[in-house]
Short mmCIF file of C-alpha atoms and ligand atoms in Angstrom, two decimals:
data_model
loop_
_atom_site.label_atom_id
_atom_site.label_comp_id
_atom_site.label_asym_id
_atom_site.label_seq_id
_atom_site.Cartn_x
_atom_site.Cartn_y
_atom_site.Cartn_z
CA MET N 391 21.33 -27.33 53.06
CA LYS N 392 19.36 -24.98 50.77
CA SER N 393 16.70 -22.81 52.35
CA PRO N 394 13.15 -22.84 50.95
CA LEU N 395 13.84 -19.32 49.63
CA MET N 396 16.91 -20.50 47.68
CA ILE N 397 14.98 -23.41 46.22
CA LEU N 398 12.20 -21.01 45.20
CA ALA N 399 14.74 -18.60 43.65
CA ALA N 400 16.37 -21.45 41.73
CA ALA N 401 12.98 -22.62 40.49
CA ILE N 402 12.12 -19.12 39.27
CA LEU N 403 15.48 -18.75 37.56
CA SER N 404 15.25 -22.09 35.82
CA ALA N 405 11.77 -21.22 34.62
CA THR N 406 12.64 -17.81 33.27
CA VAL N 407 16.23 -17.91 32.05
CA PRO N 408 16.06 -18.47 28.30
CA ALA N 409 17.87 -21.37 26.68
CA THR N 410 21.29 -20.46 25.29
CA SER N 411 20.05 -21.15 21.78
CA GLY N 412 16.79 -20.72 19.98
CA ARG N 413 16.92 -24.30 18.74
CA ALA N 414 13.72 -26.19 19.14
CA GLN N 415 14.03 -28.93 21.72
CA PRO N 416 13.32 -32.38 20.34
CA PRO N 417 10.34 -34.08 21.96
CA ASP N 418 12.51 -36.75 23.55
CA GLY N 419 14.64 -34.14 25.30
CA LYS N 420 17.89 -34.93 23.48
CA ALA N 421 18.95 -31.29 23.38
CA ASP N 422 22.56 -31.77 22.44
CA ARG N 423 22.12 -33.84 19.33
CA PRO N 424 24.62 -32.69 16.70
CA ASN N 425 23.91 -31.44 13.24
CA VAL N 426 25.64 -33.56 10.62
CA VAL N 427 27.09 -32.49 7.27
CA VAL N 428 28.41 -35.22 4.96
CA ILE N 429 30.56 -34.12 2.01
CA PHE N 430 31.03 -36.96 -0.48
CA CYS N 431 33.25 -36.20 -3.47
CA ASP N 432 33.26 -38.07 -6.76
CA ASP N 433 36.40 -39.94 -7.85
CA MET N 434 38.70 -38.10 -5.43
CA GLY N 435 41.85 -40.16 -4.85
CA TYR N 436 43.55 -41.09 -1.60
CA GLY N 437 46.46 -38.78 -2.47
CA ASP N 438 44.48 -35.74 -3.57
CA LEU N 439 44.58 -33.70 -0.34
CA GLY N 440 47.47 -31.93 1.34
CA CYS N 441 46.64 -33.74 4.60
CA PHE N 442 47.01 -37.03 2.68
CA GLY N 443 50.34 -36.14 1.10
CA GLN N 444 49.46 -34.03 -1.94
CA THR N 445 52.17 -31.42 -2.64
CA ARG N 446 51.41 -30.14 -6.16
CA TYR N 447 48.59 -27.88 -5.02
CA ALA N 448 47.17 -26.63 -1.71
CA THR N 449 44.02 -27.67 0.17
CA PRO N 450 44.14 -25.24 3.10
CA ASN N 451 40.59 -25.64 4.36
CA LEU N 452 40.66 -29.43 4.35
CA ASP N 453 44.11 -29.46 5.93
CA ARG N 454 42.85 -27.17 8.70
CA MET N 455 39.74 -29.32 9.10
CA ALA N 456 41.97 -32.37 9.57
CA ALA N 457 44.18 -30.51 12.06
CA GLU N 458 41.13 -29.45 14.06
CA GLY N 459 39.57 -32.91 13.80
CA ALA N 460 40.41 -36.43 12.71
CA ARG N 461 41.98 -38.04 9.71
CA PHE N 462 41.25 -41.73 9.06
CA THR N 463 44.08 -43.40 7.15
CA ASP N 464 42.26 -46.71 6.51
CA PHE N 465 38.79 -45.67 5.43
CA TYR N 466 36.98 -47.64 2.74
CA VAL N 467 34.08 -47.52 0.34
CA SER N 468 31.95 -50.55 -0.48
CA SER N 469 32.92 -50.61 -4.14
CA ALA N 470 35.17 -48.60 -6.44
CA VAL N 471 32.37 -47.16 -8.56
CA CYS N 472 29.82 -44.39 -8.17
CA SER N 473 26.28 -45.78 -7.73
CA ALA N 474 27.33 -48.84 -5.76
CA SER N 475 29.39 -46.69 -3.41
CA ARG N 476 26.58 -44.17 -2.91
CA ALA N 477 24.05 -46.90 -2.16
CA ALA N 478 26.34 -48.18 0.59
CA LEU N 479 26.92 -44.75 2.12
CA LEU N 480 23.23 -43.94 2.25
CA THR N 481 21.93 -47.31 3.49
CA GLY N 482 24.74 -48.42 5.78
CA ALA N 483 24.75 -51.73 3.91
CA TYR N 484 27.07 -53.21 1.33
CA HIS N 485 25.77 -52.16 -2.08
CA GLU N 486 25.51 -55.83 -2.95
CA ARG N 487 22.99 -56.31 -0.14
CA VAL N 488 20.73 -53.54 -1.48
CA GLY N 489 21.02 -54.61 -5.12
CA ILE N 490 22.78 -51.55 -6.56
CA GLN N 491 25.82 -52.30 -8.73
CA GLY N 492 28.11 -50.26 -10.96
CA ALA N 493 27.23 -46.81 -12.27
CA LEU N 494 23.59 -46.35 -13.26
CA GLY N 495 23.10 -44.63 -16.61
CA PRO N 496 20.31 -42.41 -17.96
CA LYS N 497 18.58 -45.35 -19.60
CA THR N 498 18.29 -47.60 -16.57
CA LYS N 499 15.03 -48.22 -14.76
CA VAL N 500 16.93 -49.28 -11.65
CA GLY N 501 17.02 -47.15 -8.52
CA LEU N 502 17.43 -47.48 -4.77
CA SER N 503 14.55 -49.43 -3.25
CA HIS N 504 12.03 -47.48 -1.20
CA ASP N 505 12.11 -50.38 1.26
CA GLU N 506 15.58 -49.28 2.31
CA THR N 507 16.02 -46.77 5.14
CA THR N 508 18.38 -44.07 3.94
CA MET N 509 20.61 -41.95 6.13
CA ALA N 510 18.25 -39.05 5.37
CA GLU N 511 15.21 -41.04 6.48
CA MET N 512 16.98 -42.01 9.70
CA PHE N 513 17.66 -38.34 10.45
CA LYS N 514 14.20 -37.25 9.35
CA SER N 515 12.47 -39.75 11.62
CA ALA N 516 14.51 -38.30 14.49
CA GLY N 517 13.14 -34.83 13.77
CA TYR N 518 15.98 -33.44 11.66
CA ALA N 519 15.67 -31.13 8.66
CA THR N 520 17.33 -32.90 5.73
CA GLY N 521 18.77 -31.54 2.51
CA MET N 522 21.00 -32.56 -0.36
CA ALA N 523 22.90 -30.88 -3.17
CA GLY N 524 25.06 -32.57 -5.79
CA LYS N 525 25.15 -35.92 -7.57
CA TRP N 526 22.50 -38.48 -6.62
CA HIS N 527 23.12 -41.44 -8.98
CA LEU N 528 20.65 -43.85 -7.39
CA GLY N 529 17.84 -43.67 -9.96
CA TYR N 530 16.95 -40.79 -12.24
CA ARG N 531 13.15 -41.10 -12.53
CA PRO N 532 11.18 -38.47 -10.59
CA SER N 533 9.86 -41.13 -8.19
CA GLN N 534 13.47 -42.18 -7.51
CA ALA N 535 14.73 -38.68 -6.62
CA PRO N 536 16.29 -37.89 -3.21
CA VAL N 537 13.13 -36.05 -2.13
CA HIS N 538 11.43 -39.47 -2.17
CA HIS N 539 14.19 -41.02 -0.07
CA GLY N 540 14.07 -38.81 3.00
CA PHE N 541 15.52 -35.52 1.81
CA ASP N 542 13.31 -32.47 2.31
CA GLU N 543 15.02 -30.78 -0.62
CA PHE N 544 17.43 -31.57 -3.45
CA LEU N 545 19.37 -29.58 -6.01
CA GLY N 546 21.64 -31.60 -8.24
CA LEU N 547 22.43 -33.99 -11.02
CA PRO N 548 20.62 -37.30 -11.43
CA TYR N 549 23.84 -39.10 -12.46
CA SER N 550 27.40 -38.33 -13.55
CA GLY N 551 28.34 -35.17 -15.40
CA ASP N 552 29.96 -37.12 -18.24
CA MET N 553 26.69 -38.85 -19.10
CA TRP N 554 25.80 -36.06 -21.48
CA PRO N 555 25.87 -35.30 -25.22
CA HIS N 556 29.45 -33.98 -24.94
CA HIS N 557 31.00 -37.26 -23.78
CA PRO N 558 34.49 -37.49 -25.35
CA GLU N 559 33.97 -41.07 -26.60
CA ARG N 560 30.20 -41.71 -26.78
CA PRO N 561 28.48 -38.36 -27.42
CA GLU N 562 25.58 -40.08 -29.18
CA GLY N 563 24.98 -42.34 -26.20
CA TYR N 564 23.45 -39.82 -23.83
CA PRO N 565 20.43 -37.53 -23.64
CA LYS N 566 20.61 -33.96 -22.40
CA LEU N 567 21.84 -33.69 -18.81
CA PRO N 568 19.31 -32.00 -16.50
CA LEU N 569 19.86 -30.12 -13.26
CA ILE N 570 17.12 -31.22 -10.88
CA GLU N 571 15.36 -29.20 -8.18
CA GLY N 572 13.14 -31.43 -6.05
CA ASP N 573 12.18 -34.12 -8.54
CA GLN N 574 11.84 -31.98 -11.67
CA PRO N 575 14.36 -30.38 -14.05
CA ALA N 576 15.27 -26.80 -13.14
CA ILE N 577 17.57 -26.67 -16.16
CA ALA N 578 16.80 -29.16 -18.92
CA ASP N 579 20.14 -29.00 -20.74
CA VAL N 580 23.24 -28.48 -18.63
CA THR N 581 25.85 -26.81 -20.80
CA ALA N 582 29.58 -26.50 -20.23
CA GLU N 583 29.00 -22.96 -18.94
CA ILE N 584 26.58 -24.32 -16.34
CA GLN N 585 28.93 -27.17 -15.44
CA LYS N 586 31.50 -24.52 -14.50
CA THR N 587 29.15 -23.26 -11.79
CA LEU N 588 28.06 -26.54 -10.21
CA THR N 589 30.61 -26.95 -7.42
CA SER N 590 29.99 -23.47 -6.06
CA ARG N 591 26.25 -23.68 -6.77
CA PHE N 592 25.97 -26.84 -4.64
CA ALA N 593 28.15 -25.32 -1.91
CA ASP N 594 25.96 -22.21 -1.91
CA ARG N 595 22.92 -24.42 -1.38
CA ALA N 596 24.61 -26.09 1.57
CA VAL N 597 25.42 -22.72 3.14
CA ASP N 598 21.89 -21.47 2.51
CA PHE N 599 20.40 -24.63 4.04
CA ILE N 600 22.53 -24.31 7.17
CA LYS N 601 21.45 -20.69 7.64
CA ARG N 602 17.79 -21.57 7.15
CA HIS N 603 17.91 -24.46 9.63
CA LYS N 604 20.32 -23.12 12.24
CA ASP N 605 17.65 -23.23 14.93
CA GLU N 606 16.76 -26.92 14.56
CA PRO N 607 18.81 -30.09 14.14
CA PHE N 608 19.78 -30.65 10.52
CA PHE N 609 21.49 -33.11 8.21
CA PHE N 610 22.95 -31.98 4.91
CA TYR N 611 24.48 -34.23 2.25
CA LEU N 612 26.75 -32.36 -0.15
CA ALA N 613 27.84 -34.60 -3.02
CA PRO N 614 29.99 -32.55 -5.42
CA ASN N 615 30.04 -34.12 -8.89
CA MET N 616 33.74 -33.22 -9.01
CA PRO N 617 36.55 -34.22 -9.48
CA HIS N 618 34.79 -36.75 -11.75
CA VAL N 619 35.34 -35.92 -15.42
CA PRO N 620 34.46 -33.73 -17.26
CA LEU N 621 36.31 -31.21 -15.09
CA PHE N 622 35.02 -27.67 -14.75
CA VAL N 623 35.69 -24.67 -12.53
CA ARG N 624 34.43 -21.12 -12.57
CA ASP N 625 36.43 -18.97 -15.01
CA GLU N 626 37.91 -16.94 -12.17
CA ASN N 627 39.34 -20.12 -10.62
CA ALA N 628 41.03 -21.41 -13.78
CA GLY N 629 44.79 -21.60 -13.26
CA ARG N 630 44.49 -20.81 -9.58
CA SER N 631 46.11 -23.98 -8.22
CA GLY N 632 49.20 -23.81 -10.38
CA ALA N 633 48.72 -27.53 -10.99
CA GLY N 634 46.38 -27.67 -13.95
CA LEU N 635 42.61 -28.02 -14.14
CA TYR N 636 42.50 -30.98 -11.75
CA GLY N 637 44.22 -28.93 -9.04
CA ASP N 638 41.85 -26.03 -9.76
CA VAL N 639 38.87 -28.36 -9.27
CA ILE N 640 40.17 -29.58 -5.92
CA ARG N 641 40.78 -25.98 -4.83
CA GLU N 642 37.16 -25.19 -5.60
CA ILE N 643 36.01 -28.17 -3.51
CA ASP N 644 38.33 -26.95 -0.75
CA ASP N 645 36.63 -23.54 -1.02
CA ALA N 646 33.25 -25.27 -0.57
CA VAL N 647 34.49 -26.90 2.63
CA GLY N 648 35.81 -23.56 3.82
CA ALA N 649 32.47 -21.87 3.14
CA ILE N 650 30.58 -24.50 5.13
CA LEU N 651 32.97 -24.38 8.08
CA SER N 652 32.97 -20.59 8.21
CA THR N 653 29.17 -20.55 8.07
CA LEU N 654 28.97 -22.98 10.99
CA ARG N 655 31.36 -20.76 12.92
CA ALA N 656 29.46 -17.57 12.10
CA GLU N 657 26.15 -19.14 13.12
CA GLY N 658 27.54 -20.42 16.41
CA LEU N 659 27.08 -24.03 15.35
CA ASP N 660 30.72 -25.09 15.38
CA GLU N 661 30.58 -27.19 18.53
CA ARG N 662 27.26 -28.80 17.75
CA THR N 663 28.00 -29.90 14.19
CA LEU N 664 29.88 -32.94 12.93
CA VAL N 665 31.28 -32.48 9.42
CA VAL N 666 32.72 -35.46 7.55
CA PHE N 667 34.48 -35.38 4.19
CA THR N 668 35.28 -38.37 1.98
CA SER N 669 35.02 -39.76 -1.56
CA ASP N 670 32.97 -42.41 -3.39
CA ASN N 671 35.90 -44.23 -5.02
CA GLY N 672 39.53 -43.80 -6.06
CA PRO N 673 40.89 -41.79 -8.98
CA TRP N 674 39.96 -42.45 -12.61
CA LEU N 675 43.51 -43.12 -13.76
CA SER N 676 42.82 -43.48 -17.49
CA TYR N 677 42.10 -39.74 -17.64
CA GLY N 678 45.72 -38.91 -16.82
CA ASP N 679 45.99 -35.22 -15.95
CA HIS N 680 42.19 -35.06 -15.50
CA GLY N 681 42.25 -37.91 -12.97
CA GLY N 682 43.43 -37.80 -9.37
CA SER N 683 46.15 -39.56 -7.43
CA ALA N 684 45.96 -42.67 -5.29
CA GLY N 685 49.16 -41.55 -3.56
CA PRO N 686 51.07 -44.61 -2.35
CA LEU N 687 48.22 -47.00 -3.14
CA ARG N 688 47.97 -49.44 -6.05
CA GLU N 689 45.59 -48.78 -8.97
CA GLY N 690 42.43 -46.66 -8.80
CA LYS N 691 38.72 -46.48 -9.62
CA GLY N 692 37.21 -49.64 -10.99
CA THR N 693 39.60 -51.96 -9.17
CA SER N 694 39.54 -53.58 -5.74
CA TYR N 695 43.18 -52.80 -5.03
CA GLU N 696 43.61 -50.19 -2.32
CA GLY N 697 43.69 -47.29 -4.78
CA GLY N 698 40.15 -48.10 -5.82
CA VAL N 699 38.50 -48.65 -2.46
CA ARG N 700 40.52 -46.70 0.13
CA VAL N 701 39.62 -43.01 0.24
CA PRO N 702 40.56 -39.90 2.23
CA PHE N 703 38.39 -39.30 5.29
CA VAL N 704 38.35 -36.20 7.47
CA ALA N 705 35.94 -35.50 10.35
CA ARG N 706 35.56 -32.41 12.52
CA TRP N 707 33.45 -31.78 15.60
CA PRO N 708 35.19 -29.46 18.06
CA GLY N 709 35.07 -30.74 21.60
CA LYS N 710 34.06 -34.26 20.55
CA VAL N 711 36.46 -35.41 17.82
CA PRO N 712 39.98 -34.84 19.20
CA ALA N 713 41.99 -32.28 17.24
CA GLY N 714 44.79 -33.87 15.27
CA LEU N 715 43.55 -37.44 15.73
CA VAL N 716 45.03 -39.84 13.17
CA GLN N 717 42.89 -42.97 13.23
CA ARG N 718 44.52 -46.03 11.64
CA GLN N 719 41.83 -48.57 12.47
CA PRO N 720 39.77 -49.65 9.44
CA ALA N 721 36.32 -48.17 9.03
CA ALA N 722 34.02 -47.61 6.05
CA THR N 723 31.23 -45.54 4.60
CA ILE N 724 28.74 -48.24 5.68
CA ASP N 725 29.57 -47.33 9.29
CA LEU N 726 28.41 -43.73 9.05
CA LEU N 727 24.65 -44.35 9.18
CA PRO N 728 24.75 -46.59 12.29
CA THR N 729 27.30 -44.26 13.91
CA PHE N 730 25.08 -41.23 13.32
CA ALA N 731 22.04 -43.16 14.54
CA ALA N 732 23.81 -44.02 17.77
CA MET N 733 25.02 -40.43 18.10
CA ILE N 734 21.57 -38.85 17.90
CA GLY N 735 19.49 -41.63 19.46
CA GLY N 736 17.92 -42.36 16.08
CA HIS N 737 16.43 -45.61 14.91
CA PRO N 738 18.78 -47.76 12.83
CA PRO N 739 17.22 -49.33 9.72
CA ALA N 740 14.76 -52.16 10.38
CA LEU N 741 16.30 -54.31 7.63
CA PRO N 742 19.74 -55.86 8.23
CA ILE N 743 22.74 -53.69 7.37
CA ASP N 744 26.49 -54.25 7.44
CA GLY N 745 27.82 -51.04 8.97
CA LEU N 746 28.73 -50.74 12.64
CA ASP N 747 28.96 -47.95 15.21
CA VAL N 748 32.48 -46.50 15.06
CA ARG N 749 32.06 -43.70 17.61
CA PRO N 750 35.00 -45.01 19.68
CA LEU N 751 37.25 -44.59 16.62
CA LEU N 752 35.85 -41.16 15.79
CA PHE N 753 36.15 -39.91 19.37
CA GLY N 754 39.66 -41.29 19.71
CA GLU N 755 38.92 -43.52 22.68
CA PRO N 756 42.08 -45.22 23.97
CA ASP N 757 42.68 -48.63 22.44
CA ALA N 758 39.55 -48.38 20.29
CA ARG N 759 39.52 -51.15 17.70
CA SER N 760 37.70 -51.49 14.41
CA PRO N 761 34.44 -53.34 15.08
CA HIS N 762 34.83 -55.20 11.77
CA GLU N 763 36.43 -58.62 11.66
CA ALA N 764 36.70 -57.95 7.93
CA LEU N 765 35.55 -55.57 5.23
CA PHE N 766 34.47 -56.96 1.85
CA PHE N 767 34.72 -55.46 -1.61
CA TYR N 768 32.23 -56.53 -4.24
CA TYR N 769 32.54 -55.16 -7.75
CA GLY N 770 30.75 -55.52 -11.06
CA ASP N 771 27.98 -58.07 -11.29
CA GLY N 772 28.29 -59.52 -7.81
CA GLU N 773 31.95 -60.50 -7.73
CA LEU N 774 33.53 -60.69 -4.28
CA GLN N 775 36.90 -59.44 -5.48
CA ALA N 776 38.73 -58.61 -2.25
CA MET N 777 38.61 -58.28 1.53
CA ARG N 778 40.53 -56.61 4.35
CA SER N 779 41.03 -58.08 7.81
CA GLY N 780 43.50 -56.57 10.27
CA PRO N 781 46.64 -55.77 8.28
CA TRP N 782 45.76 -58.31 5.61
CA LYS N 783 44.33 -57.70 2.17
CA LEU N 784 43.23 -60.73 0.20
CA LEU N 785 42.25 -60.55 -3.46
CA PHE N 786 40.40 -63.40 -5.13
CA PRO N 787 41.14 -64.43 -8.74
CA HIS N 788 39.27 -62.12 -11.11
CA ALA N 789 39.71 -59.91 -14.16
CA THR N 790 40.38 -56.20 -13.69
CA ARG N 791 42.14 -53.37 -15.53
CA THR N 792 45.32 -51.33 -15.27
CA MET N 793 46.93 -48.31 -16.88
CA ASN N 794 50.44 -49.57 -16.13
CA GLY N 795 52.44 -49.43 -19.35
CA GLN N 796 49.61 -47.75 -21.24
CA ALA N 797 49.69 -44.35 -22.95
CA PRO N 798 48.06 -41.94 -20.50
CA GLY N 799 44.97 -39.93 -21.29
CA GLY N 800 45.09 -36.16 -21.31
CA GLY N 801 43.01 -33.03 -21.64
CA GLY N 802 39.78 -34.80 -20.78
CA VAL N 803 40.20 -37.71 -23.19
CA PRO N 804 40.96 -41.06 -21.55
CA GLY N 805 43.74 -43.48 -22.36
CA LYS N 806 42.98 -47.16 -22.79
CA TYR N 807 43.15 -49.58 -19.92
CA ARG N 808 44.54 -53.03 -20.56
CA PRO N 809 43.09 -56.15 -18.94
CA LEU N 810 44.81 -57.44 -15.83
CA ALA N 811 44.32 -60.93 -14.42
CA VAL N 812 44.32 -60.88 -10.62
CA GLY N 813 45.33 -64.10 -8.90
CA LEU N 814 44.90 -65.20 -5.31
CA GLU N 815 46.93 -62.38 -3.75
CA LEU N 816 47.68 -61.69 -0.09
CA TYR N 817 49.29 -58.46 1.04
CA ASP N 818 50.43 -57.25 4.44
CA LEU N 819 49.33 -53.61 4.29
CA ASP N 820 51.38 -52.67 7.37
CA ALA N 821 54.57 -53.62 5.56
CA ASP N 822 53.48 -53.27 1.94
CA LEU N 823 50.93 -50.49 1.48
CA GLY N 824 51.40 -50.55 -2.29
CA GLU N 825 50.35 -54.23 -2.62
CA THR N 826 53.54 -55.27 -4.42
CA HIS N 827 54.62 -58.49 -2.68
CA ASN N 828 52.13 -61.35 -2.84
CA LEU N 829 52.39 -63.47 0.32
CA ALA N 830 49.64 -65.98 -0.55
CA ALA N 831 52.09 -68.85 -1.05
CA ASP N 832 54.11 -67.94 2.06
CA ARG N 833 51.18 -67.53 4.48
CA PRO N 834 48.64 -70.27 3.65
CA GLU N 835 47.26 -70.17 7.21
CA VAL N 836 46.33 -66.51 6.81
CA VAL N 837 44.76 -67.21 3.42
CA ALA N 838 42.73 -70.05 4.94
CA GLN N 839 41.53 -67.88 7.82
CA LEU N 840 40.40 -65.08 5.50
CA GLN N 841 38.84 -67.55 3.07
CA GLY N 842 36.71 -68.78 5.93
CA MET N 843 35.42 -65.25 6.57
CA ALA N 844 34.83 -64.79 2.84
CA ASP N 845 32.83 -68.02 2.67
CA SER N 846 30.64 -66.73 5.46
CA MET N 847 29.98 -63.56 3.49
CA ARG N 848 29.39 -65.54 0.28
CA ALA N 849 26.72 -67.55 2.09
CA ARG N 850 24.91 -64.28 2.74
CA LEU N 851 25.55 -61.97 -0.22
CA GLY N 852 26.69 -64.53 -2.80
CA ASP N 853 29.65 -64.33 -5.16
CA ARG N 854 29.61 -64.51 -8.94
CA LEU N 855 33.26 -65.65 -8.99
CA THR N 856 32.52 -68.81 -7.00
CA LYS N 857 28.93 -69.13 -8.22
CA ALA N 858 27.47 -68.67 -4.75
CA ASP N 859 23.90 -67.44 -4.43
CA GLY N 860 23.17 -64.54 -2.11
CA PRO N 861 20.03 -65.30 -0.07
CA GLU N 862 20.23 -62.01 1.84
CA ILE N 863 20.40 -59.77 -1.25
CA ARG N 864 17.47 -57.39 -1.45
CA PRO N 865 16.26 -56.17 -4.85
CA ALA N 866 16.75 -52.64 -6.10
CA ALA N 867 13.68 -50.76 -7.30
CA THR N 868 12.82 -51.00 -10.98
CA ALA N 869 10.64 -48.31 -12.54
CA ALA N 870 7.48 -49.61 -14.18
CA ASP N 871 7.85 -48.10 -17.65
MG1 MG K 1178 32.78 -41.86 -8.40
#
């Protein structure tokens, strides 16, 4: 039994011993809430990293990050194109649900609705500092900028780096490309010389943000506009990979990851920060040597085959995410927002979303299973093109594109896709990762089971291919002018 003196001594000690960190305590007492850094590349393919099988060039920082954390082999985006994919990441909902399709251009009035709760708003309402650097692509008007969707600060591009007056095929189609700070142009006309600096400029902002907010919980979203064409690296990094400009670009992204991880280590934040790294869609294959690799997967960006929608995913949080974990259960970008919300005790969005808490997968809990009965892949103007359930991938009849048999692009100029008619196609991804052997005729019972799940989704989010309305679709924002 403790004596009154011991109890008094303990009370004095607990009142006077300083906390081990200067971090402000959140009002609800959740002292161990992690910081979160999300790194979301543009058009990086499934096979572009050493830890996902790339051998032509090195990605030492990402490989180390995977060795110290987790690698998800079956991680998906919502759609194989930029804006749609970003809308899904940031809302935790299929892009189709929040009304954002395709890749928004400089002339559109469409942007992410302010009725949606973004990942940044979820963190912000939980008391986090929030920042972003890189490509936004969810509305380019000032009122549609990230700083009006929950980010305290933003440095980046409003849309893709090829939507500029130097486009290799449509130079007359685009206005000057601005670099935005907050919601206003910091540089009105991004030149090629400035493009060369963007990857490191955005990484520098991430490092600076982490240092400024080391004493409070923070969320940073780094969205490099690379390796989306046009490709650029700093002059001193040209030729560094030994594998052409594309390899040089990936090395520079790898450097950015290394800079963030070393900053976290130097600031003593390693064990209280979750870092995740992934991509918005598969490689842009028509660009040949300026496009990435889908590795063993079929097709790439702009298709709903695995090469379009399955992306590399690496997560690191020492002490929480087991080192060397290889997670083969399916998960998706839509799961990150609800997972983070559960992790920090934040409020999930009030409006319905599609993502689910995947902490058991991330933390490597024994026998953890994907919480999704199925994942669905909409593309274009509301077409439900494909779905994944267990080992099964089902594609519905639709028109897509392929580079098979076509002359490849090169040097930053794309080759020409040819149309490809997709039939009703069923693949067993456990046995046939490359989607080469259509089992639809052999396994009608599997097709029927998955069709039933698809019909349930069609009743909610519609489907242009089967002319189903989507009563649960929410409208995007449209600027007034
Ligand atoms: Mg993209």
